[in-house]
PDB file of C-alpha atoms in Angstrom:
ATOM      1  CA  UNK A   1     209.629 210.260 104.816  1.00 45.00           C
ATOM      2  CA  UNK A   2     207.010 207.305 105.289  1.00 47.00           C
ATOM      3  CA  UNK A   3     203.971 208.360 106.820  1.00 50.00           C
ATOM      4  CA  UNK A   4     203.287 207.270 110.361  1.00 48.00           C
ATOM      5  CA  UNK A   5     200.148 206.034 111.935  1.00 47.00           C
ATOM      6  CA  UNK A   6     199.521 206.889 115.736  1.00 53.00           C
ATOM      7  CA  UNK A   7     200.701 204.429 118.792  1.00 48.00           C
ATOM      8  CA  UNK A   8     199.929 205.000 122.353  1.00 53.00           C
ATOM      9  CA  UNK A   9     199.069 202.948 124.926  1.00 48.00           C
ATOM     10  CA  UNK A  10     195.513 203.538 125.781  1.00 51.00           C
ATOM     11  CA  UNK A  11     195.133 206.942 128.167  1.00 50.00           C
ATOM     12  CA  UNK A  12     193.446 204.425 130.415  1.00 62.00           C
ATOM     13  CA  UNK A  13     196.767 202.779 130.961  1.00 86.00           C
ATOM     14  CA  UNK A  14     199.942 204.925 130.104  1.00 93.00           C
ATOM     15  CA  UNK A  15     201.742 202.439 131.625  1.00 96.00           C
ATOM     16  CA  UNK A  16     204.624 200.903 129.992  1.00 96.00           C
ATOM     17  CA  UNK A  17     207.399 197.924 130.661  1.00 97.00           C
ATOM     18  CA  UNK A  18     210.259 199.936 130.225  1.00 97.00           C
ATOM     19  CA  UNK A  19     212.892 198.294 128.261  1.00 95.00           C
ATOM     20  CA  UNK A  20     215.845 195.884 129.119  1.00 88.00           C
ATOM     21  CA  UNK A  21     213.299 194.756 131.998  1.00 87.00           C
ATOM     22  CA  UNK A  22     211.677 191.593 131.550  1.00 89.00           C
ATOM     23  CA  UNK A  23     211.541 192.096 127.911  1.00 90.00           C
ATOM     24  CA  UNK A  24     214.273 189.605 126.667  1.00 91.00           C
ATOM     25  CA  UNK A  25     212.213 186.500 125.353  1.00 95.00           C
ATOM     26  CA  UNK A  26     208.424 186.656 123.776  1.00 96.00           C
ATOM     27  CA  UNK A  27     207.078 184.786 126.490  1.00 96.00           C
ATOM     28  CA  UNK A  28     208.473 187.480 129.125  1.00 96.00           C
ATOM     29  CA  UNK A  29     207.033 190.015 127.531  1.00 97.00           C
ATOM     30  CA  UNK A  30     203.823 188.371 127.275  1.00 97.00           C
ATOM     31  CA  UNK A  31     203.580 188.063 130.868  1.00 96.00           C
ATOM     32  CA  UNK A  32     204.608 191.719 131.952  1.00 96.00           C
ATOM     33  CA  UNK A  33     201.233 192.220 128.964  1.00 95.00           C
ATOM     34  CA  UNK A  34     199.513 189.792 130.965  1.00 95.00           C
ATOM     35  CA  UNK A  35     200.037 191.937 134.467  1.00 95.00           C
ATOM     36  CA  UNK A  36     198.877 194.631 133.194  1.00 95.00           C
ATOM     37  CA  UNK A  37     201.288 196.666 131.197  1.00 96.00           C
ATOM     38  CA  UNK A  38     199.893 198.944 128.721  1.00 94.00           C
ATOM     39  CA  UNK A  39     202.603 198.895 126.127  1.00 95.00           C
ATOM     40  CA  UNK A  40     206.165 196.453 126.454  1.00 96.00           C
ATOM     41  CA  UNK A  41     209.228 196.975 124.866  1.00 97.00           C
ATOM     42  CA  UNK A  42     211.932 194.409 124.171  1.00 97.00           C
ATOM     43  CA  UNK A  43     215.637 194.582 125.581  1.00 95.00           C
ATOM     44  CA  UNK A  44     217.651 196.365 123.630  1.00 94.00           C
ATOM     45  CA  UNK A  45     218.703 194.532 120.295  1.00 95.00           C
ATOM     46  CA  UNK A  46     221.808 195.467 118.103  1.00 94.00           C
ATOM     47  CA  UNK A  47     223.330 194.305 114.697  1.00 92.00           C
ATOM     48  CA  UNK A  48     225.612 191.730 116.452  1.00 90.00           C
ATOM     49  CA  UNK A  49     225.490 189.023 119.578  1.00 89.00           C
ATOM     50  CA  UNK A  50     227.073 190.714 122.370  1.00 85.00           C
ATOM     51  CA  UNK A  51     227.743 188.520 125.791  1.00 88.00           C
ATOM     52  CA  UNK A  52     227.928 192.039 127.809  1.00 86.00           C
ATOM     53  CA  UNK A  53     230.281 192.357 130.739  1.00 88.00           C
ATOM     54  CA  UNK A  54     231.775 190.434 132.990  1.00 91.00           C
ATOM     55  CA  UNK A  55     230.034 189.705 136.390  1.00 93.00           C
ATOM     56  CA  UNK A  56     229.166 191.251 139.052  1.00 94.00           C
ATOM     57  CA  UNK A  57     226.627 193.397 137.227  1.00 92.00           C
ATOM     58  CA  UNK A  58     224.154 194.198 139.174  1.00 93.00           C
ATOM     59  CA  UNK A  59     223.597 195.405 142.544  1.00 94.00           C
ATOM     60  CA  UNK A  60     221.341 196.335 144.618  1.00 94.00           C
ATOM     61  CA  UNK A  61     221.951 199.863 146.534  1.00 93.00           C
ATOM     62  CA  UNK A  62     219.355 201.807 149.480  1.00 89.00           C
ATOM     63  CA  UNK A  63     216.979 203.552 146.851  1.00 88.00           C
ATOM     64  CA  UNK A  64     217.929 201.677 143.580  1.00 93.00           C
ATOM     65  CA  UNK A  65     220.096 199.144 141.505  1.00 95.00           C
ATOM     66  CA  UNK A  66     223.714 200.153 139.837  1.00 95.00           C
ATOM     67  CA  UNK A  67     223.849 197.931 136.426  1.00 91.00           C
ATOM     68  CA  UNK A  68     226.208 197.456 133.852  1.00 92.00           C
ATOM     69  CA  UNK A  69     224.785 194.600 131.758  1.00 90.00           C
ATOM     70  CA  UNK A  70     226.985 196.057 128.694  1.00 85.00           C
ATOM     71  CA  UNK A  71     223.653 195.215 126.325  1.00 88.00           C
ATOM     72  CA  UNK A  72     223.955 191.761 126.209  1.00 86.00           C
ATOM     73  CA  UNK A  73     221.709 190.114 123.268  1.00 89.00           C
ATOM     74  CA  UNK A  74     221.578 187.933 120.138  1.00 89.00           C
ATOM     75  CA  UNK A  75     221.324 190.385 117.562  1.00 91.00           C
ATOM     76  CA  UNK A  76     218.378 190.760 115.754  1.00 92.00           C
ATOM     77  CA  UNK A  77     218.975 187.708 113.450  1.00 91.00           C
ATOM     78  CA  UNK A  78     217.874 185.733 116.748  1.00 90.00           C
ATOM     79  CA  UNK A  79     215.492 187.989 118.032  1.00 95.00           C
ATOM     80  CA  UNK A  80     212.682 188.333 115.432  1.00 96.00           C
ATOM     81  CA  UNK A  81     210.958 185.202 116.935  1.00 96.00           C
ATOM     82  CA  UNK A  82     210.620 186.761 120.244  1.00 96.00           C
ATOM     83  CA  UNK A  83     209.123 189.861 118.571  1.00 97.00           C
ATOM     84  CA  UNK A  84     206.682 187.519 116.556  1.00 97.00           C
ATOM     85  CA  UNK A  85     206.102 185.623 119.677  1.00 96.00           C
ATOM     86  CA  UNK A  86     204.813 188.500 122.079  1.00 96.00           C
ATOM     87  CA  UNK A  87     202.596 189.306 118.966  1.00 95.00           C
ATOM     88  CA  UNK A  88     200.832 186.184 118.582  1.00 95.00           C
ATOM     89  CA  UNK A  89     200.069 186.542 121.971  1.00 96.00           C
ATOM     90  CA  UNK A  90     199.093 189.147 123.237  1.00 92.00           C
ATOM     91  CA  UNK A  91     197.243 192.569 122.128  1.00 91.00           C
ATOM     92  CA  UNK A  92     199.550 195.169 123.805  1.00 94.00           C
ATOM     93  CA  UNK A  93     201.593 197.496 121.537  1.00 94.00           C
ATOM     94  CA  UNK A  94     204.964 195.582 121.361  1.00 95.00           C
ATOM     95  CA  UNK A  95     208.055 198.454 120.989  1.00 96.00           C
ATOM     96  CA  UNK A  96     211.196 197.283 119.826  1.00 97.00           C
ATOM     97  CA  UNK A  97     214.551 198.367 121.121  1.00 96.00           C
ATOM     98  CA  UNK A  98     217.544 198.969 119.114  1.00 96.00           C
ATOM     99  CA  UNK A  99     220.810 199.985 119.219  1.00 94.00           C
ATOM    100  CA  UNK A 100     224.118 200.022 117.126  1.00 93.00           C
ATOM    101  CA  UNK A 101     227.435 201.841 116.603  1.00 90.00           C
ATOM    102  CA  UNK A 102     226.290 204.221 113.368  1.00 92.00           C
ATOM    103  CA  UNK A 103     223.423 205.017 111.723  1.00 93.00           C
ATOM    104  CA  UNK A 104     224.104 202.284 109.192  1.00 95.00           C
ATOM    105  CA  UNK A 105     223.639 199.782 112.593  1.00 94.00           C
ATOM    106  CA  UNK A 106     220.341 201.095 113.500  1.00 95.00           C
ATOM    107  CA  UNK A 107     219.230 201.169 110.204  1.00 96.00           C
ATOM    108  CA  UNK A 108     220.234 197.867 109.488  1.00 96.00           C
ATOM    109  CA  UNK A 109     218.728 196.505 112.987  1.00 96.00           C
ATOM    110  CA  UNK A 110     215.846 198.386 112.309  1.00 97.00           C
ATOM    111  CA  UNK A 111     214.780 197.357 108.918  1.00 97.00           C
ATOM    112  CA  UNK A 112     215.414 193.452 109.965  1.00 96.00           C
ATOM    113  CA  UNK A 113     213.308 193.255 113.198  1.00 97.00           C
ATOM    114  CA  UNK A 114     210.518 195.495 110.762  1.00 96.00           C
ATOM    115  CA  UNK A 115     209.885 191.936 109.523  1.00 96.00           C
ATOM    116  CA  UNK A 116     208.370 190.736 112.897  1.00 96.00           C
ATOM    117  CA  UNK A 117     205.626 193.816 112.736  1.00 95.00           C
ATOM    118  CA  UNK A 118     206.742 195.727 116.090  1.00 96.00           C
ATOM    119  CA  UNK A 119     203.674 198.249 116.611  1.00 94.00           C
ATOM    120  CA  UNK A 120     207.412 200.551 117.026  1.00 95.00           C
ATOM    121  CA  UNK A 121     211.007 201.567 117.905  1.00 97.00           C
ATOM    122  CA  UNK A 122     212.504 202.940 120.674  1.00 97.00           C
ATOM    123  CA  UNK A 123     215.991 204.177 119.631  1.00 97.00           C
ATOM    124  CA  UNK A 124     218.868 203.564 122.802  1.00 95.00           C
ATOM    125  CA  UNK A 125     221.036 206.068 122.322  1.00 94.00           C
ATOM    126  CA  UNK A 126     221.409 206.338 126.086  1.00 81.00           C
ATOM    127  CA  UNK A 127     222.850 203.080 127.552  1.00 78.00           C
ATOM    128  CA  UNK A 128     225.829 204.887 129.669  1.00 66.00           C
ATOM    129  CA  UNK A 129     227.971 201.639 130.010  1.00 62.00           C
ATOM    130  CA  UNK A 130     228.391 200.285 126.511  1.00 67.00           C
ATOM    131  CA  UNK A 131     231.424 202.021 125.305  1.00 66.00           C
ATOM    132  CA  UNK A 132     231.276 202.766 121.581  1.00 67.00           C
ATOM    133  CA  UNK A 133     227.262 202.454 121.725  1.00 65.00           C
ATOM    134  CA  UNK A 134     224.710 204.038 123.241  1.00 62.00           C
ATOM    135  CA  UNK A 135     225.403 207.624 125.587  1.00 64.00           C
ATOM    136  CA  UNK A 136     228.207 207.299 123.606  1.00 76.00           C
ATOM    137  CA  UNK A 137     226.071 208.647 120.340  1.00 84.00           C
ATOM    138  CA  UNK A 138     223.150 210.228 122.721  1.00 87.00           C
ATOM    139  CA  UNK A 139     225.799 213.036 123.803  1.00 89.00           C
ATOM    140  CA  UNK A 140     225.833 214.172 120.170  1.00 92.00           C
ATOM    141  CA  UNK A 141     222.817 216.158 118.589  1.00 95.00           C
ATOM    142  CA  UNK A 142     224.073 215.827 115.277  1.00 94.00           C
ATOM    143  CA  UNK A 143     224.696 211.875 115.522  1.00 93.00           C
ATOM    144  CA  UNK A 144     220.746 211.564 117.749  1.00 96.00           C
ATOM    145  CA  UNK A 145     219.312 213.486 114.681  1.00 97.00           C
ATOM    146  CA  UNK A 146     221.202 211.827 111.767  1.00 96.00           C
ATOM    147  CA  UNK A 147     220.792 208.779 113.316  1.00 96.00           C
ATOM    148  CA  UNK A 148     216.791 209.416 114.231  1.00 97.00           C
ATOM    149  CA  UNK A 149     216.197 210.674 110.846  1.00 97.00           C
ATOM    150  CA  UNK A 150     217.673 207.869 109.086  1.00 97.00           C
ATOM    151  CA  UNK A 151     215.401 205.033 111.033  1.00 97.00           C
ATOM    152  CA  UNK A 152     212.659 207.263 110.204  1.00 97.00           C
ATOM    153  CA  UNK A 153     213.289 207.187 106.396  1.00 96.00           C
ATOM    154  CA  UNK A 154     212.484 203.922 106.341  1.00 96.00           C
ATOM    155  CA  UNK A 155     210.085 202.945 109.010  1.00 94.00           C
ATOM    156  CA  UNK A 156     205.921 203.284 108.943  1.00 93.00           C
ATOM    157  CA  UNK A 157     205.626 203.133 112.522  1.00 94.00           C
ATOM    158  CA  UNK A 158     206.346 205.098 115.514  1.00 95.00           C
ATOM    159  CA  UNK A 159     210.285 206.092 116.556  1.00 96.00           C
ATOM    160  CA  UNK A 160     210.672 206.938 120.109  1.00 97.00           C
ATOM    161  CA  UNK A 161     214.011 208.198 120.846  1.00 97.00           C
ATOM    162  CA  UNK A 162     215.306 207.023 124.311  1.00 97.00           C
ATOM    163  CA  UNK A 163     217.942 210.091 125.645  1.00 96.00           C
ATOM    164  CA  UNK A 164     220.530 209.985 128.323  1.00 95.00           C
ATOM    165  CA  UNK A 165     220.865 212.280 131.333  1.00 95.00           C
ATOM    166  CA  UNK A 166     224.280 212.265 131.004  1.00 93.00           C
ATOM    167  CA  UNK A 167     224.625 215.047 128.870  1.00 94.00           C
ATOM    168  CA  UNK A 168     225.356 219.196 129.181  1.00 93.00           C
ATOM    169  CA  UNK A 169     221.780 220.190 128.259  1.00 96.00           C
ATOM    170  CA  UNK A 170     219.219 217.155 127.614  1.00 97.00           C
ATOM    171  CA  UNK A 171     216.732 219.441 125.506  1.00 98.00           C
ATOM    172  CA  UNK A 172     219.092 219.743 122.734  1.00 97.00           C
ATOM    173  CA  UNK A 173     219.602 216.659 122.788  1.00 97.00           C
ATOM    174  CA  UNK A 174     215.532 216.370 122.374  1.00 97.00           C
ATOM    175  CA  UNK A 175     215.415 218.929 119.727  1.00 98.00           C
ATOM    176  CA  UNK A 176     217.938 217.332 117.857  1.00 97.00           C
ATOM    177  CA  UNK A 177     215.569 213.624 118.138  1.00 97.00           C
ATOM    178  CA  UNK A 178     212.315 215.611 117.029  1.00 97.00           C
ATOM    179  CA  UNK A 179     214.030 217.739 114.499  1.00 98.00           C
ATOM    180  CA  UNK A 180     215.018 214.069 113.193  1.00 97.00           C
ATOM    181  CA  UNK A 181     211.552 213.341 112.593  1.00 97.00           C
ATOM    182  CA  UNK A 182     210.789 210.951 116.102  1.00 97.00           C
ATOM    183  CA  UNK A 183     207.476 210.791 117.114  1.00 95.00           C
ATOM    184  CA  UNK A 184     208.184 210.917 120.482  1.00 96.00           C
ATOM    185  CA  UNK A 185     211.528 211.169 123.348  1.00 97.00           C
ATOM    186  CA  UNK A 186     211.716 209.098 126.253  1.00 97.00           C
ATOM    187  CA  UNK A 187     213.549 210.382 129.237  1.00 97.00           C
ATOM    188  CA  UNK A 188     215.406 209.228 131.104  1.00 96.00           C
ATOM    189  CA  UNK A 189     217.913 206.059 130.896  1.00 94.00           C
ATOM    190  CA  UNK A 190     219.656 205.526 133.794  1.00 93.00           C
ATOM    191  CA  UNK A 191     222.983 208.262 135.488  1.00 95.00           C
ATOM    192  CA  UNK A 192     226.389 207.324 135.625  1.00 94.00           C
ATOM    193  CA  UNK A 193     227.274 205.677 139.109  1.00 95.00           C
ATOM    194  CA  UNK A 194     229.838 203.628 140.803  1.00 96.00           C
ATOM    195  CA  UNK A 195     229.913 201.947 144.036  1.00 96.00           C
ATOM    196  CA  UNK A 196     233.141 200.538 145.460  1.00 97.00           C
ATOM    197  CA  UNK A 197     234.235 197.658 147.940  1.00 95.00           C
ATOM    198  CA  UNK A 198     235.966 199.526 150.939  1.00 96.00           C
ATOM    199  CA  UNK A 199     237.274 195.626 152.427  1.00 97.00           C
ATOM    200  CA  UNK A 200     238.708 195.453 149.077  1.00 97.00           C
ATOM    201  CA  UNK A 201     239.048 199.058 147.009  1.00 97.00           C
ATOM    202  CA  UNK A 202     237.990 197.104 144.327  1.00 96.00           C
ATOM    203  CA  UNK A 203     234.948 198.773 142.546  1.00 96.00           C
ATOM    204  CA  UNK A 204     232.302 196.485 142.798  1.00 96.00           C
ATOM    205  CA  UNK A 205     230.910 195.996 139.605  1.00 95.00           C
ATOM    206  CA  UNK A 206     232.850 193.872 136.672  1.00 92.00           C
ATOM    207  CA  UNK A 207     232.498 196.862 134.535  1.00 93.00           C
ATOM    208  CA  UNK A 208     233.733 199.391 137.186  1.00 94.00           C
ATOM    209  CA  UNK A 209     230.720 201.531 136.906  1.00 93.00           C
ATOM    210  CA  UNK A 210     227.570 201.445 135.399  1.00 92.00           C
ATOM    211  CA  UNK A 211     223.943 203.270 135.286  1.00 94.00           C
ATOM    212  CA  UNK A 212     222.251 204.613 138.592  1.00 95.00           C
ATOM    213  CA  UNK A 213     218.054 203.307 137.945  1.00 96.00           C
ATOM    214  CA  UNK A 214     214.953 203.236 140.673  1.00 95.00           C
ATOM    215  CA  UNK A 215     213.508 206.033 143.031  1.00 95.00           C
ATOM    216  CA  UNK A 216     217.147 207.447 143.470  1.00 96.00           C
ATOM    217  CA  UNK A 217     216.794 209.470 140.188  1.00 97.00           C
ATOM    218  CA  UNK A 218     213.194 209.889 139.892  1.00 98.00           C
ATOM    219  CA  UNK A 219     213.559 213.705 140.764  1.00 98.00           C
ATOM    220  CA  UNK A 220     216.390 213.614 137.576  1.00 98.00           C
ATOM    221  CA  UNK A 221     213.923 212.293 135.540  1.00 98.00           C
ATOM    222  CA  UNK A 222     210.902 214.667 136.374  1.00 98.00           C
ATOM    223  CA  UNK A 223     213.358 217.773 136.062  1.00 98.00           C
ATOM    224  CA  UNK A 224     214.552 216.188 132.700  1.00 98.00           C
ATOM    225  CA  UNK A 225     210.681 215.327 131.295  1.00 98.00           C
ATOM    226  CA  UNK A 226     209.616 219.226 132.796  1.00 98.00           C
ATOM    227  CA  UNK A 227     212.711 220.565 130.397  1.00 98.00           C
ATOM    228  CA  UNK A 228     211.891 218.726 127.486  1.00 97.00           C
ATOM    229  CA  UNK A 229     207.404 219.129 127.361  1.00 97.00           C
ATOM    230  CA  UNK A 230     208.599 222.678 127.676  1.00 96.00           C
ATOM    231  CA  UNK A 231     210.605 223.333 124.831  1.00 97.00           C
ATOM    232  CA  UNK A 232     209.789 220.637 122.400  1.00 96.00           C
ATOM    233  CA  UNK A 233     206.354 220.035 120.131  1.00 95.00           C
ATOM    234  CA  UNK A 234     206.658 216.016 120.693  1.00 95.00           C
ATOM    235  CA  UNK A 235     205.239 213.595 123.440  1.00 95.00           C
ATOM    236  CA  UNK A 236     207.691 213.002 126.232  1.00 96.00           C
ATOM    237  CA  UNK A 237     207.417 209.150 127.304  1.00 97.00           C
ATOM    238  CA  UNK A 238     208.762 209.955 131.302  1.00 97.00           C
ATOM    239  CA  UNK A 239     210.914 206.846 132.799  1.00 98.00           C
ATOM    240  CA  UNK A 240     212.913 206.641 135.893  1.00 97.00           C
ATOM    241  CA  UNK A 241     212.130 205.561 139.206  1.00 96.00           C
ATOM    242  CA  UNK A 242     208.655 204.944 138.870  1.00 97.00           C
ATOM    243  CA  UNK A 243     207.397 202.901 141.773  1.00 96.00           C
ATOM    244  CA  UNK A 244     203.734 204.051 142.037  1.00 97.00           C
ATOM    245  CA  UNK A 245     200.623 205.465 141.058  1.00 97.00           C
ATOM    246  CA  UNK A 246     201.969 208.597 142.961  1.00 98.00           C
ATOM    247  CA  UNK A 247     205.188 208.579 140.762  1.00 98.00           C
ATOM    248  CA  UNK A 248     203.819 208.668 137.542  1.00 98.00           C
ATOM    249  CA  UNK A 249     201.043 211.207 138.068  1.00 98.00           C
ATOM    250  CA  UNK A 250     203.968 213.227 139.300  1.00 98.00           C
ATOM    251  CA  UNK A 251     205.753 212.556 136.075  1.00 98.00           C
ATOM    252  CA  UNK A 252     202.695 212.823 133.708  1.00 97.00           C
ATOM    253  CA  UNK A 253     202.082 216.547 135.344  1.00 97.00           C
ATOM    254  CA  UNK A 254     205.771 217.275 135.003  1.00 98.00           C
ATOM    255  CA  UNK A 255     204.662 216.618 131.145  1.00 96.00           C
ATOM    256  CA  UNK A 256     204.768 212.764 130.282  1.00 96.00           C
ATOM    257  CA  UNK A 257     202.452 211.297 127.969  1.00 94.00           C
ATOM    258  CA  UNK A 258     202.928 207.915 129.530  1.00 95.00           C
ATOM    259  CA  UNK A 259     205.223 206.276 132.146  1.00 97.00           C
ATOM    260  CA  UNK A 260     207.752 203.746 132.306  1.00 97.00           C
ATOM    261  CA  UNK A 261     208.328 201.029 134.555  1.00 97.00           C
ATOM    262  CA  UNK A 262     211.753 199.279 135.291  1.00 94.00           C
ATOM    263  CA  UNK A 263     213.234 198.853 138.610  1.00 94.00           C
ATOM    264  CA  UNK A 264     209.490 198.488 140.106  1.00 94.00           C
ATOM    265  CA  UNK A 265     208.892 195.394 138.935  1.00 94.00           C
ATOM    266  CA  UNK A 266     211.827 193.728 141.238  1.00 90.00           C
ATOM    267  CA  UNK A 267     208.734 194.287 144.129  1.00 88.00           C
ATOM    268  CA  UNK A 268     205.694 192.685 142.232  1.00 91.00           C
ATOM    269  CA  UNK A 269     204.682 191.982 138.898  1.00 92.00           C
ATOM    270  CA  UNK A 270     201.310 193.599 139.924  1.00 94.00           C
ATOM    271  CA  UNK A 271     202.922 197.166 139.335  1.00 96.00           C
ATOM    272  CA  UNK A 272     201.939 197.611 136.346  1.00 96.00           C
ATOM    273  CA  UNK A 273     197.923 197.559 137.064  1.00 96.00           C
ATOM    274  CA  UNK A 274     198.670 198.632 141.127  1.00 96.00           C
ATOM    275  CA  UNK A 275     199.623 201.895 138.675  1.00 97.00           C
ATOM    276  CA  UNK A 276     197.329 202.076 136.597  1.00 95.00           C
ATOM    277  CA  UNK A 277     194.457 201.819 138.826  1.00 95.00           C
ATOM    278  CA  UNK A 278     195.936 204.600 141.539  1.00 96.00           C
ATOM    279  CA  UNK A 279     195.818 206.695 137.987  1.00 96.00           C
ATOM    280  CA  UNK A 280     192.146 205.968 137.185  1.00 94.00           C
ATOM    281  CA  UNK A 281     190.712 206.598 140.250  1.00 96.00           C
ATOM    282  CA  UNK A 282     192.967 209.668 140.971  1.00 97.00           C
ATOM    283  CA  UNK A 283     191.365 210.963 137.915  1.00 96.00           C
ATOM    284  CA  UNK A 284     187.777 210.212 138.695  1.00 96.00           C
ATOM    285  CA  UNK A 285     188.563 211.765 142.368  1.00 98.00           C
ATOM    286  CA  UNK A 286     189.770 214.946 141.046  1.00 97.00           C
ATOM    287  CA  UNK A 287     186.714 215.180 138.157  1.00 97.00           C
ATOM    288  CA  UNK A 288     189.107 214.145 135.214  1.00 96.00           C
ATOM    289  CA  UNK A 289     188.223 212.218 132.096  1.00 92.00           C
ATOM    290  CA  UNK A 290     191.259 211.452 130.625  1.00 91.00           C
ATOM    291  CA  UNK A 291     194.930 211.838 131.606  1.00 93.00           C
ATOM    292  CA  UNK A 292     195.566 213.770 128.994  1.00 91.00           C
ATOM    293  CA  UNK A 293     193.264 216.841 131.167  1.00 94.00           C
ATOM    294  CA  UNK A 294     196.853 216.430 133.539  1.00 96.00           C
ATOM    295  CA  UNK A 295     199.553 215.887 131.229  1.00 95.00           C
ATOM    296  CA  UNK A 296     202.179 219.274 131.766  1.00 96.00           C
ATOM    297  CA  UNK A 297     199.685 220.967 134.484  1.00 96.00           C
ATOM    298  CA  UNK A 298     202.397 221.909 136.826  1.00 96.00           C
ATOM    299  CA  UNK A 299     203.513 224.398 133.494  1.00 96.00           C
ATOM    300  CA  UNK A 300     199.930 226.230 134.410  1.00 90.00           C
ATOM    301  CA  UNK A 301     201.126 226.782 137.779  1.00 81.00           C
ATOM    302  CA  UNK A 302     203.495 229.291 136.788  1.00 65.00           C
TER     303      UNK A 302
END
C-alpha cells in the first residue's frame, strides 16, 4: 500500500464544505474557500456523464431539504479542470468526490482526477437515490472494504470513506472502510425520505423519493459519529445538519474530528467562519487549546 501523508483542515477551523454543495465548478469551490471553509470537497464525480433525474428534485421541507439529484456530473474526463482550478486558487485542502458502480469505477475515477493533485478522496458510497451506485454498495461491508482498499492501493493521499445511515448497523459498515485501509469515515449522507402531494397523490419529487439532509437528522448523525469514535481506531469526519457553532461542538464531542457543512449554506455563505469562530472562542471560554482537548468527551462522561 502507498504510504500516506497527513490531511486535516487546520484544528483552528475543522470546518468543511461538505460535498455535492457548492462544489460543482473550481470557481465555486473557491468561493465557499474564500468564506471561510477550512477544507472543500467537489460534487461527487463518477466514470461517466450522468444528467441525474428528472425534475422536481429538490424541496424544501420545515427542518430540512428532500433531494434526489441522482449524481448528476461530467465524469471525471470533464472535471479535472475544476479540480486544477480550485488549486490554483486557493490554499484550502481540495477533497475530491468519487463514485462508480465497482471497484474497477472508483479506481478508474480515482486514478484520473489523481492527475489534478486533490490534497484527497472522499469515497460516496452513500448517495441513497442513485440506484446501482452509491447506498447501493455502502450497505455491503465486503463491497465498502474491497472497494476502499482498492482506491487505497493506488493513491498517496488521504481516502475518506463517506457511509450511509441507511444501513442495519453503520459501525460495520465503518470497520469494514478502516479495515480497507481509509484514513478516515465520514458520517453521515443523507436518510431515505419521501414527501407526497395530497391535491395530487403524486409523490412530489421526479425520483419519488430521495435523501432527508439539514437539522432534521442532525441527532442521526451525532448517534451515528458517537457509534463509530467508539468502536473504530480512525478519525470520524461528522456531517449532517450542521447549522452552527453549537452543532458542531456537539458533533466534535460526540467524536468528530471535523464537521461538515451542507444544507447551512442555503442561509449565508458566512457559515462557514460564523462556525468557526463560535468554535474558537468556545474553546478559549472553557480554557481549551485545541479542539482536539474536546473531540469524543461526552465518552468520559460515562
Amino acid at each position: 500500500m502507498v504510504a500516506k501523508k497527513a490531511l486535516y483542515p487546520h484544528p483552528k477551523n475543522p470546518v468543511i464544505l461538505a460535498s455535492g454543495i457548492m462544489g460543482t465548478t473550481g470557481a465555486s469551490l473557491t468561493r465557499m474557500a474564500y468564506n471561510g471553509a477550512g477544507a472543500v470537497i467537489t460534487k461527487s464525480i463518477g466514470p461517466v456523464p450522468k444528467k441525474g433525474h428528472p425534475n422536481p428534485t429538490m424541496i424544501e421541507l420545515e427542518n430540512g431539504f428532500l433531494n434526489a439529484m441522482g449524481l448528476p456530473n461530467p465524469s471525471y474526463t470533464e472535471f479535472v479542470q475544476e479540480i486544477e482550478n480550485a488549486k490554483n486558487n486557493t490554499s484550502v485542502p481540495i477533497i475530491a468526490s468519487v463514485f462508480a458502480g465497482d471497484k474497477e469505477g472508483f479506481v478508474k475515477v480515482a486514478e484520473e482526477l489523481s492527475s489534478a493533485n486533490p490534497d484527497g478522496f472522499e469515497l460516496n458510497v452513500s448517495c441513497p437515490h442513485a440506484e446501482g451506485y452509491g447506498a447501493t454498495i455502502g450497505c455491503d461491508s465486503c463491497l465498502v472494504e474491497e472497494i476502499t482498499a482498492s482506491v487505497c492501493d493506488i493513491i498517496d493521499v488521504p481516502v475518506w470513506v463517506k457511509l450511509t445511515p441507511n444501513v442495519t448497523n453503520i459501525v460495520d459498515i465503518g470497520k469494514a472502510a478502516e479495515r480497507g485501509g481509509a484514513d478516515a469515515v465520514v458520517a453521515i449522507n443523507t436518510v431515505k425520505g419521501m414527501s407526497i402531494d395530497i391535491n395530487t397523490g403524486y409523490p412530489i419529487l421526479g425520483n419519488r423519493y430521495g435523501g432527508l439532509s439539514g437539522r432534521a437528522i442532525r441527532p442521526i448523525a451525532v448517534k451515528c459519529v458517537y457509534d463509530l469514535y467508539a468502536s473504530l481506531d480512525i478519525p470520524v469526519v461528522g456531517v449532517g445538519g450542521v447549522s452552527c457553532w453549537q452543532d458542531a461542538v456537539e458533533m466534535v464531542m460526540a467524536g468528530a474530528s471535523a464537521v461538515q457543512v451542507g444544507s447551512a449554506v442555503s442561509q449565508s455563505l458566512d457559515v462557514f467562519k460564523s462556525i468557526s469562530s463560535g468554535i474558537e472562542d468556545y474553546l478559549y471560554t472553557n480554557g481549551y487549546s485545541t479542539i482536539d482537548e474536546i473531540v469524543g468527551f461526552s465518552h468520559k462522561m460515562g
